[in-house]
């Protein structure tokens, strides 16, 4: 009998300006990313008004075109086919009507789109049906058809306005096999982004001689390796691969607007509008020409524009009103009735009707033999979940990971698999700490967010941090300061390393409650998101180490 410890994740308008008509040209480049079906100013899941949306973005696009004429390039950076019921309905329910996402992108006159990992998640039939119905090319230079060895999607697109040639190269994070079973992408492979960029930049320069090269990367900026794939290498590519003037990012839902210097000393603008169309990437590219019309200088700047300044566009809403009505009717259709209330809280103490329901749904819908469900607190995702299991036989770590992922739900992906010594203790019994990143959601007011972030340092300088801790039978005051190993600002997020062992188990929600009280802000668990990074045990030298270090790869 072999014991295996497994780590998994729980889931811009263009026109020549008249400064000097013969010498200056301005191009506007606009980017959306990670729209996730947020097309209308209404959230069909929460049944509440929604921030952002393509309806608002279209208002900004129309404004740009009115000012700059045809010199607007509009791009989307993927993850448009998953999220709201708007896309689910046209992905899997009504597969005859042209997809609402393609009709919207055609209506808004996008110049190019890119493939996102959640677009691949819908399966090749849905992805290819949508891309065929788009008037724009859908890019993906590193998405390779294994039968031909050639890109399965258009590698790049050249847009020319007023004699200015802009080449746009599309790339997707290659970590798809780490998340999605092969049945969803059979016949494809996903090459390393940096290697693909190094291949295509010389080709684009030789074939097209562009004035600007834009990378549209459905990947975040912070380099990390997921299994064997570099998931978020966008910043590394901007710095290491010469040729790019602009790198547009997506995937990680983190806003960014900065310039970096590449290995040849050239400046690259790097931007990310995050998700849901709440913010729009707006780039202004100005080109200076000599008397012969040759470009002798260019200047590129960008800003993130908040779509809260725009009302939903009336033309957009009128065009797609029938779709909105169809979706609303679909999501409002009763599928069952609760005769009593159920809660996740029971799952922490014993049998839970809520978890039973999740098991029944997962088994019934998928036809699976085994269902996994964990009572994670609402608003928490994790890259540091573990289960300790016994197997009659094992192959290799890689094969075990692949086998488990092949039968896992999309939201749970195995990333490590190690062999434990025969005398190893139960892995959960040796847990000593966990670390977390707390990110504020768009529904958190700016003043609320600033008050909390500005209070972190002085909050941690207190000798004691006392909270009123409630249990099923009583409530009492408790000093939680000893359980907070680290609590600090990292950019616009809060990083916490907390004691989470059997002797003292401190939850990040309690720390956030105490921090909000200290900052004079009402605590609202729906205004922030908690993401667990890792779970730790005590190492032999007294330092903490990731739990998977308890075993060894095999």
Coordinates of C-alpha atoms in Angstrom, one line a residue:
X1 CA 0.0 0.0 0.0
X2 CA 1.5 3.4 -1.1
X3 CA 0.5 6.7 0.5
X4 CA 0.4 9.6 -1.8
X5 CA 0.1 13.3 -0.9
X6 CA -1.5 15.4 -3.6
X7 CA -1.5 19.2 -4.0
X8 CA -4.3 20.8 -6.1
X9 CA -5.8 24.2 -6.9
X10 CA -9.5 24.7 -5.8
X11 CA -10.0 26.4 -8.2
X12 CA -8.0 53.6 -29.8
X13 CA -9.4 55.7 -32.5
X14 CA -7.2 56.8 -35.1
X15 CA -6.9 59.7 -37.3
X16 CA -4.2 62.2 -38.3
X17 CA -4.4 65.1 -35.9
X18 CA -4.0 68.6 -37.3
X19 CA -1.0 69.7 -35.3
X20 CA 0.8 69.4 -38.7
X21 CA -1.3 67.3 -41.1
X22 CA 1.8 66.3 -43.1
X23 CA 3.9 65.2 -40.2
X24 CA 1.8 63.7 -37.3
X25 CA -0.5 60.7 -37.2
X26 CA -2.2 59.4 -34.1
X27 CA -3.6 55.9 -33.6
X28 CA -5.8 54.8 -30.8
X29 CA -5.6 51.2 -29.5
X30 CA -8.4 49.9 -27.2
X31 CA -8.3 46.6 -25.4
X32 CA -10.8 44.5 -23.5
X33 CA -9.9 41.3 -21.7
X34 CA -11.5 38.6 -19.5
X35 CA -15.0 39.9 -20.2
X36 CA -16.4 36.5 -19.0
X37 CA -19.8 37.0 -20.6
X38 CA -20.4 40.4 -18.8
X39 CA -22.1 41.9 -21.9
X40 CA -25.0 43.6 -20.2
X41 CA -25.1 46.0 -17.2
X42 CA -26.8 43.2 -15.3
X43 CA -25.4 40.2 -13.4
X44 CA -27.7 37.2 -14.2
X45 CA -26.2 35.2 -11.4
X46 CA -26.7 37.7 -8.5
X47 CA -29.7 39.4 -10.3
X48 CA -28.1 42.8 -9.5
X49 CA -26.9 45.6 -11.7
X50 CA -23.4 45.0 -12.9
X51 CA -20.4 47.3 -13.2
X52 CA -18.5 47.5 -16.5
X53 CA -20.0 45.4 -19.4
X54 CA -19.5 45.5 -23.2
X55 CA -22.6 47.8 -23.3
X56 CA -20.6 50.5 -21.5
X57 CA -17.3 49.7 -23.4
X58 CA -19.1 50.2 -26.7
X59 CA -20.0 53.8 -25.6
X60 CA -16.3 54.5 -25.1
X61 CA -15.5 52.9 -28.5
X62 CA -18.1 55.0 -30.3
X63 CA -16.7 58.1 -28.6
X64 CA -13.2 57.3 -29.8
X65 CA -14.4 56.7 -33.4
X66 CA -16.3 59.9 -33.4
X67 CA -13.2 61.8 -32.5
X68 CA -10.5 59.9 -34.4
X69 CA -12.4 58.4 -37.3
X70 CA -11.2 55.1 -38.7
X71 CA -7.9 55.2 -36.8
X72 CA -9.1 53.1 -33.9
X73 CA -7.9 49.5 -33.3
X74 CA -10.1 47.5 -31.0
X75 CA -8.8 44.2 -29.6
X76 CA -10.0 41.6 -27.1
X77 CA -7.7 39.4 -25.1
X78 CA -9.7 36.3 -24.5
X79 CA -11.8 34.6 -21.8
X80 CA -15.1 35.9 -23.3
X81 CA -16.9 32.5 -23.6
X82 CA -17.2 31.6 -19.9
X83 CA -18.7 33.2 -16.9
X84 CA -22.2 34.7 -17.1
X85 CA -25.2 32.6 -18.3
X86 CA -25.2 34.8 -21.4
X87 CA -22.4 32.7 -22.8
X88 CA -23.3 29.4 -21.3
X89 CA -26.7 29.6 -23.0
X90 CA -25.2 30.1 -26.5
X91 CA -22.3 27.6 -25.8
X92 CA -24.5 24.7 -24.8
X93 CA -28.2 25.3 -25.0
X94 CA -28.9 27.2 -28.2
X95 CA -26.2 26.0 -30.5
X96 CA -28.1 26.9 -33.7
X97 CA -28.5 30.7 -33.4
X98 CA -25.2 32.5 -34.2
X99 CA -23.3 32.9 -30.9
X100 CA -24.1 36.1 -29.1
X101 CA -20.4 36.8 -28.4
X102 CA -19.5 36.7 -32.1
X103 CA -22.5 38.9 -33.0
X104 CA -21.5 41.4 -30.3
X105 CA -17.9 41.5 -31.5
X106 CA -19.0 41.9 -35.1
X107 CA -21.4 44.7 -34.0
X108 CA -18.6 46.5 -32.1
X109 CA -16.2 46.0 -35.1
X110 CA -13.4 44.4 -33.2
X111 CA -10.2 44.2 -35.3
X112 CA -8.9 41.0 -33.6
X113 CA -9.5 38.7 -30.7
X114 CA -7.3 36.3 -28.7
X115 CA -8.0 32.9 -27.2
X116 CA -8.2 32.6 -23.4
X117 CA -7.9 29.5 -21.3
X118 CA -11.6 29.7 -20.3
X119 CA -12.5 29.8 -24.0
X120 CA -10.6 26.5 -24.5
X121 CA -12.6 25.2 -21.4
X122 CA -15.8 25.3 -23.4
X123 CA -14.4 22.6 -25.8
X124 CA -13.2 22.8 -29.4
X125 CA -16.7 22.7 -30.9
X126 CA -17.8 25.8 -29.1
X127 CA -14.5 27.6 -29.5
X128 CA -14.3 26.9 -33.2
X129 CA -18.0 27.7 -33.8
X130 CA -17.6 31.1 -32.1
X131 CA -14.3 31.9 -33.9
X132 CA -15.8 31.0 -37.4
X133 CA -18.7 33.3 -36.7
X134 CA -16.5 36.3 -35.9
X135 CA -15.6 38.8 -38.7
X136 CA -12.3 39.4 -36.9
X137 CA -9.4 36.9 -36.9
X138 CA -9.1 35.0 -33.6
X139 CA -5.4 34.9 -32.7
X140 CA -3.3 32.1 -31.1
X141 CA 0.3 31.7 -32.5
X142 CA 1.2 29.1 -29.9
X143 CA -2.0 27.0 -30.2
X144 CA -0.7 24.2 -32.5
X145 CA -2.7 21.7 -34.5
X146 CA -0.9 18.5 -33.7
X147 CA -2.0 17.0 -37.1
X148 CA -0.3 19.7 -39.1
X149 CA 2.3 21.2 -36.7
X150 CA 0.9 24.6 -37.7
X151 CA -1.0 27.2 -35.6
X152 CA -4.7 26.2 -35.3
X153 CA -5.6 29.9 -35.2
X154 CA -4.3 33.0 -37.0
X155 CA -0.8 33.8 -35.5
X156 CA -0.9 37.6 -36.1
X157 CA -2.9 40.4 -37.7
X158 CA -1.6 43.6 -39.4
X159 CA -3.8 46.6 -39.2
X160 CA -2.9 49.7 -41.3
X161 CA -4.2 53.2 -40.8
X162 CA -2.9 56.4 -42.5
X163 CA 0.2 54.5 -43.6
X164 CA 1.0 53.2 -40.1
X165 CA 1.3 49.4 -39.9
X166 CA 0.5 47.8 -36.6
X167 CA 1.2 44.1 -36.2
X168 CA -0.6 42.2 -33.5
X169 CA 0.7 38.8 -32.2
X170 CA -1.6 36.7 -30.1
X171 CA -0.4 34.2 -27.5
X172 CA -2.2 32.1 -24.8
X173 CA -0.8 30.8 -21.5
X174 CA 0.4 27.3 -22.2
X175 CA -0.8 25.9 -18.9
X176 CA -4.0 24.5 -20.4
X177 CA -3.1 20.8 -19.8
X178 CA -2.5 21.7 -16.1
X179 CA -6.2 22.7 -15.8
X180 CA -8.3 21.1 -18.4
X181 CA -8.7 17.4 -19.4
X182 CA -7.5 16.6 -22.9
X183 CA -11.0 15.8 -24.1
X184 CA -11.6 19.6 -24.3
X185 CA -8.5 20.4 -26.4
X186 CA -7.8 17.0 -28.1
X187 CA -5.6 17.6 -31.2
X188 CA -4.0 20.7 -29.9
X189 CA -0.9 21.6 -28.0
X190 CA 0.2 24.8 -26.4
X191 CA 3.7 25.9 -27.0
X192 CA 5.8 28.0 -24.6
X193 CA 5.0 31.7 -25.1
X194 CA 8.5 33.1 -25.0
X195 CA 9.8 30.5 -27.6
X196 CA 6.8 31.3 -29.8
X197 CA 7.4 35.0 -29.6
X198 CA 11.1 34.6 -30.5
X199 CA 10.0 32.6 -33.5
X200 CA 7.4 35.0 -34.8
X201 CA 9.0 38.4 -34.2
X202 CA 11.6 38.0 -36.9
X203 CA 9.0 36.6 -39.3
X204 CA 6.7 39.5 -38.7
X205 CA 9.5 42.1 -39.2
X206 CA 10.7 40.4 -42.4
X207 CA 7.2 39.9 -43.9
X208 CA 5.4 43.0 -42.8
X209 CA 8.0 45.7 -41.9
X210 CA 5.5 47.1 -39.3
X211 CA 5.9 50.4 -37.5
X212 CA 4.6 49.0 -34.2
X213 CA 4.4 45.4 -32.9
X214 CA 1.8 44.7 -30.2
X215 CA 1.7 41.5 -28.2
X216 CA -1.7 40.4 -27.1
X217 CA -1.0 37.8 -24.4
X218 CA -3.7 35.9 -22.5
X219 CA -1.3 35.5 -19.5
X220 CA -0.4 37.5 -16.4
X221 CA 2.8 39.3 -15.8
X222 CA 4.1 37.5 -12.7
X223 CA 6.3 34.6 -13.8
X224 CA 5.3 31.2 -12.2
X225 CA 5.6 27.6 -13.2
X226 CA 2.4 25.5 -13.0
X227 CA 3.5 21.8 -13.2
X228 CA 5.9 22.3 -16.1
X229 CA 4.3 25.2 -17.8
X230 CA 5.2 28.9 -17.5
X231 CA 1.7 30.3 -16.8
X232 CA 2.3 34.0 -16.6
X233 CA 5.4 35.0 -18.6
X234 CA 4.1 38.3 -20.2
X235 CA 6.5 40.6 -18.4
X236 CA 9.4 38.3 -19.0
X237 CA 8.7 38.3 -22.7
X238 CA 8.3 42.1 -22.8
X239 CA 11.8 42.4 -21.2
X240 CA 13.6 39.5 -22.9
X241 CA 12.2 39.4 -26.5
X242 CA 13.1 42.5 -28.4
X243 CA 10.7 43.9 -30.9
X244 CA 7.5 44.6 -28.9
X245 CA 6.4 48.2 -28.5
X246 CA 3.3 47.2 -26.5
X247 CA 2.4 44.1 -24.5
X248 CA -1.3 43.7 -23.6
X249 CA -1.9 41.2 -20.8
X250 CA -5.0 39.4 -19.4
X251 CA -5.8 36.2 -17.5
X252 CA -4.8 37.2 -14.0
X253 CA -7.5 39.9 -13.5
X254 CA -5.0 42.4 -12.2
X255 CA -4.9 46.0 -13.6
X256 CA -1.5 47.2 -14.8
X257 CA -0.1 50.2 -16.7
X258 CA 3.6 50.6 -16.7
X259 CA 6.7 50.8 -19.0
X260 CA 9.6 48.4 -18.9
X261 CA 12.9 48.4 -20.7
X262 CA 13.8 45.4 -22.7
X263 CA 17.3 43.8 -23.2
X264 CA 18.1 46.1 -26.1
X265 CA 17.2 49.2 -24.0
X266 CA 13.9 49.9 -25.8
X267 CA 10.8 50.9 -23.9
X268 CA 7.8 48.6 -23.9
X269 CA 4.3 49.7 -22.6
X270 CA 2.7 46.9 -20.6
X271 CA -1.0 47.1 -19.8
X272 CA -3.9 45.0 -18.3
X273 CA -7.5 46.2 -17.9
X274 CA -8.4 43.2 -15.6
X275 CA -11.8 41.8 -16.1
X276 CA -15.5 42.2 -16.8
X277 CA -15.2 45.4 -18.8
X278 CA -15.0 47.6 -15.7
X279 CA -11.8 49.2 -17.1
X280 CA -10.7 49.7 -20.7
X281 CA -7.1 49.8 -21.9
X282 CA -6.7 53.1 -23.9
X283 CA -3.4 53.6 -25.7
X284 CA -2.4 56.6 -27.8
X285 CA 0.3 56.1 -30.4
X286 CA 1.6 59.3 -32.1
X287 CA 3.9 59.1 -35.1
X288 CA 6.1 61.9 -36.5
X289 CA 7.0 61.8 -40.2
X290 CA 9.7 63.6 -42.2
X291 CA 9.0 65.5 -45.4
X292 CA 9.0 62.2 -47.4
X293 CA 6.4 60.7 -45.2
X294 CA 8.7 58.3 -43.4
X295 CA 8.1 57.7 -39.7
X296 CA 11.1 59.2 -37.8
X297 CA 9.7 59.1 -34.3
X298 CA 6.9 57.5 -32.3
X299 CA 5.5 58.1 -28.8
X300 CA 3.2 55.5 -27.0
X301 CA 1.3 56.1 -23.8
X302 CA -1.6 54.4 -22.1
X303 CA -4.3 54.9 -19.5
X304 CA -6.8 52.7 -17.9
X305 CA -10.3 54.2 -18.3
X306 CA -13.1 53.4 -16.0
X307 CA -16.3 52.5 -17.7
X308 CA -18.3 53.8 -14.8
X309 CA -18.1 57.2 -16.6
X310 CA -20.3 55.7 -19.4
X311 CA -23.9 54.7 -19.5
X312 CA -24.8 51.5 -21.3
X313 CA -24.9 52.3 -25.0
X314 CA -28.5 52.6 -26.2
X315 CA -27.7 51.2 -29.7
X316 CA -26.0 48.2 -28.1
X317 CA -28.8 47.5 -25.7
X318 CA -31.5 47.8 -28.4
X319 CA -29.6 45.5 -30.8
X320 CA -29.2 42.8 -28.2
X321 CA -32.4 43.3 -26.2
X322 CA -33.9 40.0 -27.5
X323 CA -30.8 38.1 -26.3
X324 CA -31.1 39.7 -22.8
X325 CA -34.7 38.7 -22.7
X326 CA -34.0 35.1 -23.7
X327 CA -31.2 34.7 -21.1
X328 CA -33.4 36.2 -18.3
X329 CA -36.1 33.7 -19.1
X330 CA -33.6 30.9 -19.1
X331 CA -32.1 31.7 -15.7
X332 CA -35.5 32.4 -14.2
X333 CA -36.8 29.0 -15.0
X334 CA -37.4 27.0 -11.8
X335 CA -35.5 23.7 -11.6
X336 CA -36.4 22.7 -8.1
X337 CA -37.7 23.9 -4.7
X338 CA -36.2 24.1 -1.2
X339 CA -38.6 23.3 1.5
X340 CA -36.1 24.3 4.2
X341 CA -32.9 26.2 4.5
X342 CA -29.5 24.6 4.1
X343 CA -26.1 25.9 5.0
X344 CA -22.4 25.1 4.4
X345 CA -21.7 25.6 8.1
X346 CA -22.8 22.1 9.1
X347 CA -20.0 20.7 6.9
X348 CA -17.4 21.9 9.4
X349 CA -19.0 19.8 12.2
X350 CA -20.5 16.7 10.5
X351 CA -23.0 15.7 7.9
X352 CA -24.2 18.6 5.7
X353 CA -27.3 18.7 3.4
X354 CA -25.6 21.4 1.3
X355 CA -22.5 19.2 0.6
X356 CA -24.8 16.2 0.0
X357 CA -26.6 18.4 -2.7
X358 CA -23.3 19.2 -4.3
X359 CA -22.3 15.6 -4.4
X360 CA -25.7 14.6 -5.9
X361 CA -25.4 17.3 -8.6
X362 CA -21.9 16.4 -9.5
X363 CA -22.5 12.7 -9.7
X364 CA -25.8 13.1 -11.5
X365 CA -24.7 15.6 -14.1
X366 CA -21.4 14.1 -14.9
X367 CA -22.0 10.4 -14.4
X368 CA -18.9 10.1 -12.3
X369 CA -18.2 7.4 -9.8
X370 CA -16.6 9.7 -7.2
X371 CA -17.4 13.2 -6.2
X372 CA -15.1 15.6 -4.3
X373 CA -16.5 18.6 -2.5
X374 CA -14.8 20.7 0.2
X375 CA -16.6 23.2 2.5
X376 CA -14.3 26.1 1.6
X377 CA -15.5 29.4 3.0
X378 CA -17.3 31.6 0.6
X379 CA -15.0 33.9 -1.4
X380 CA -11.9 31.6 -0.9
X381 CA -9.9 30.0 -3.7
X382 CA -6.7 28.1 -3.2
X383 CA -3.5 26.9 -4.7
X384 CA -2.5 25.0 -1.5
X385 CA -5.1 22.3 -0.9
X386 CA -4.0 18.8 -0.1
X387 CA -5.3 15.3 0.3
X388 CA -3.5 12.3 1.7
X389 CA -4.5 9.0 0.1
X390 CA -3.5 5.4 -0.1
X391 CA -3.1 3.6 -3.4
X392 CA -2.6 -0.1 -4.1
X393 CA 0.0 0.7 -6.7
X394 CA 1.6 3.8 -8.2
X395 CA 3.3 4.7 -11.5
X396 CA 5.2 8.0 -11.6
X397 CA 4.3 11.4 -10.1
X398 CA 3.7 12.8 -13.6
X399 CA 1.4 9.9 -14.6
X400 CA -0.5 10.1 -11.3
X401 CA -1.0 13.9 -11.8
X402 CA -2.3 13.4 -15.3
X403 CA -4.6 10.5 -14.3
X404 CA -6.1 12.4 -11.5
X405 CA -6.6 15.6 -13.6
X406 CA -8.2 13.6 -16.4
X407 CA -11.1 12.7 -14.1
X408 CA -11.2 15.9 -12.0
X409 CA -13.6 18.7 -12.3
X410 CA -12.3 21.8 -14.0
X411 CA -12.1 23.8 -10.8
X412 CA -9.7 21.4 -9.1
X413 CA -6.3 20.7 -10.7
X414 CA -3.6 18.5 -9.2
X415 CA -0.2 20.2 -9.4
X416 CA 2.1 18.0 -7.2
X417 CA 2.1 14.3 -6.2
X418 CA 4.7 12.9 -3.8
X419 CA 5.3 9.6 -2.1
X420 CA 5.2 9.7 1.7
X421 CA 7.5 7.6 3.9
X422 CA 5.8 4.6 5.4
X423 CA 6.1 6.1 8.9
X424 CA 4.8 9.5 7.9
X425 CA 2.2 11.1 10.1
X426 CA -1.2 12.1 8.7
X427 CA -0.4 15.1 6.6
X428 CA -3.1 17.3 7.9
X429 CA -1.9 16.7 11.5
X430 CA 1.5 18.3 10.8
X431 CA 0.1 21.5 9.2
X432 CA 1.5 24.6 11.0
X433 CA 0.8 27.6 8.7
X434 CA -0.8 28.9 5.6
X435 CA -0.3 32.0 3.6
X436 CA -3.0 34.1 1.8
X437 CA -3.4 37.0 -0.5
X438 CA -6.4 39.3 0.1
X439 CA -7.6 41.2 -3.0
X440 CA -10.3 43.9 -2.9
X441 CA -13.2 43.4 -5.3
X442 CA -14.7 46.2 -7.5
X443 CA -17.7 46.5 -5.2
X444 CA -15.4 47.8 -2.4
X445 CA -15.5 51.6 -2.4
X446 CA -12.2 53.4 -3.0
X447 CA -12.3 55.1 0.4
X448 CA -13.0 51.8 2.2
X449 CA -10.1 50.1 0.4
X450 CA -7.7 52.9 1.1
X451 CA -8.6 53.1 4.8
X452 CA -8.0 49.4 5.2
X453 CA -4.7 49.3 3.3
X454 CA -3.4 52.5 5.0
X455 CA -4.1 50.8 8.4
X456 CA -2.1 47.6 7.9
X457 CA 1.2 48.8 9.2
X458 CA -0.1 50.4 12.4
X459 CA -2.5 47.5 12.9
X460 CA 0.4 45.1 13.1
X461 CA 2.4 47.5 15.5
X462 CA -0.1 46.9 18.3
X463 CA 1.0 44.8 21.2
X464 CA -2.3 42.9 21.1
X465 CA -5.0 42.4 18.6
X466 CA -8.1 41.4 20.5
X467 CA -11.3 40.1 18.9
X468 CA -14.5 38.7 20.2
X469 CA -14.5 35.1 19.1
X470 CA -17.8 33.3 18.9
X471 CA -18.4 29.6 19.1
X472 CA -21.6 27.5 19.1
X473 CA -22.0 27.8 22.9
X474 CA -20.3 31.0 23.9
X475 CA -18.2 34.0 23.0
X476 CA -14.9 35.3 24.5
X477 CA -12.2 37.8 23.8
X478 CA -9.0 36.5 22.3
X479 CA -5.7 38.0 21.3
X480 CA -4.9 36.8 17.8
X481 CA -1.6 38.6 17.4
X482 CA 0.5 35.5 18.2
X483 CA -1.2 33.7 15.3
X484 CA -0.3 36.4 12.7
X485 CA 3.2 35.5 11.6
X486 CA 3.1 38.2 8.8
X487 CA 0.6 40.7 7.6
X488 CA 1.9 43.3 5.1
X489 CA 1.0 45.2 2.0
X490 CA 2.1 43.9 -1.4
X491 CA 1.1 46.4 -4.1
X492 CA -2.7 46.9 -3.6
X493 CA -3.2 43.5 -1.8
X494 CA -2.7 42.2 1.7
X495 CA -0.4 39.3 2.3
X496 CA -0.9 37.1 5.4
X497 CA 1.1 34.2 6.8
X498 CA -1.0 32.7 9.6
X499 CA -0.8 29.9 12.1
X500 CA -3.2 27.2 10.9
X501 CA -2.1 24.1 12.8
X502 CA -4.0 21.9 15.3
X503 CA -2.7 23.9 18.3
X504 CA -3.7 27.3 16.9
X505 CA -5.8 27.8 13.8
X506 CA -6.4 31.4 12.7
X507 CA -8.6 32.1 9.8
X508 CA -7.9 35.1 7.5
X509 CA -11.5 36.2 7.8
X510 CA -10.9 36.9 11.5
X511 CA -7.9 39.0 10.8
X512 CA -9.8 41.0 8.2
X513 CA -12.6 41.5 10.7
X514 CA -10.1 42.9 13.2
X515 CA -8.3 45.0 10.6
X516 CA -11.6 46.5 9.4
X517 CA -12.6 47.3 13.0
X518 CA -9.2 49.0 13.6
X519 CA -9.5 51.0 10.4
X520 CA -13.0 52.1 11.3
X521 CA -14.6 50.4 8.3
X522 CA -17.6 48.1 8.4
X523 CA -16.5 44.5 7.7
X524 CA -18.1 43.1 4.5
X525 CA -16.8 39.7 3.5
X526 CA -18.2 40.2 0.0
X527 CA -15.9 43.2 -0.7
X528 CA -12.7 41.1 -0.8
X529 CA -11.4 37.8 -2.1
X530 CA -9.2 35.4 -0.2
X531 CA -6.7 33.2 -2.1
X532 CA -4.6 30.6 -0.2
X533 CA -1.2 30.4 -1.7
X534 CA 0.3 27.4 0.2
X535 CA 0.0 25.2 3.3
X536 CA 3.1 24.6 5.4
X537 CA 4.6 22.3 7.9
X538 CA 7.6 22.7 10.3
X539 CA 10.8 21.9 8.6
X540 CA 13.8 20.1 10.2
X541 CA 15.7 23.4 10.6
X542 CA 12.9 25.1 12.3
X543 CA 11.6 27.0 9.3
X544 CA 8.3 26.2 7.6
X545 CA 8.3 24.3 4.3
X546 CA 5.4 23.5 1.9
X547 CA 3.5 20.4 2.8
X548 CA 4.5 18.5 -0.3
X549 CA 8.1 18.6 1.0
X550 CA 7.0 15.8 3.4
X551 CA 7.4 13.4 0.5
X552 CA 9.4 13.0 -2.7
X553 CA 8.6 12.8 -6.4
X554 CA 8.6 9.3 -7.8

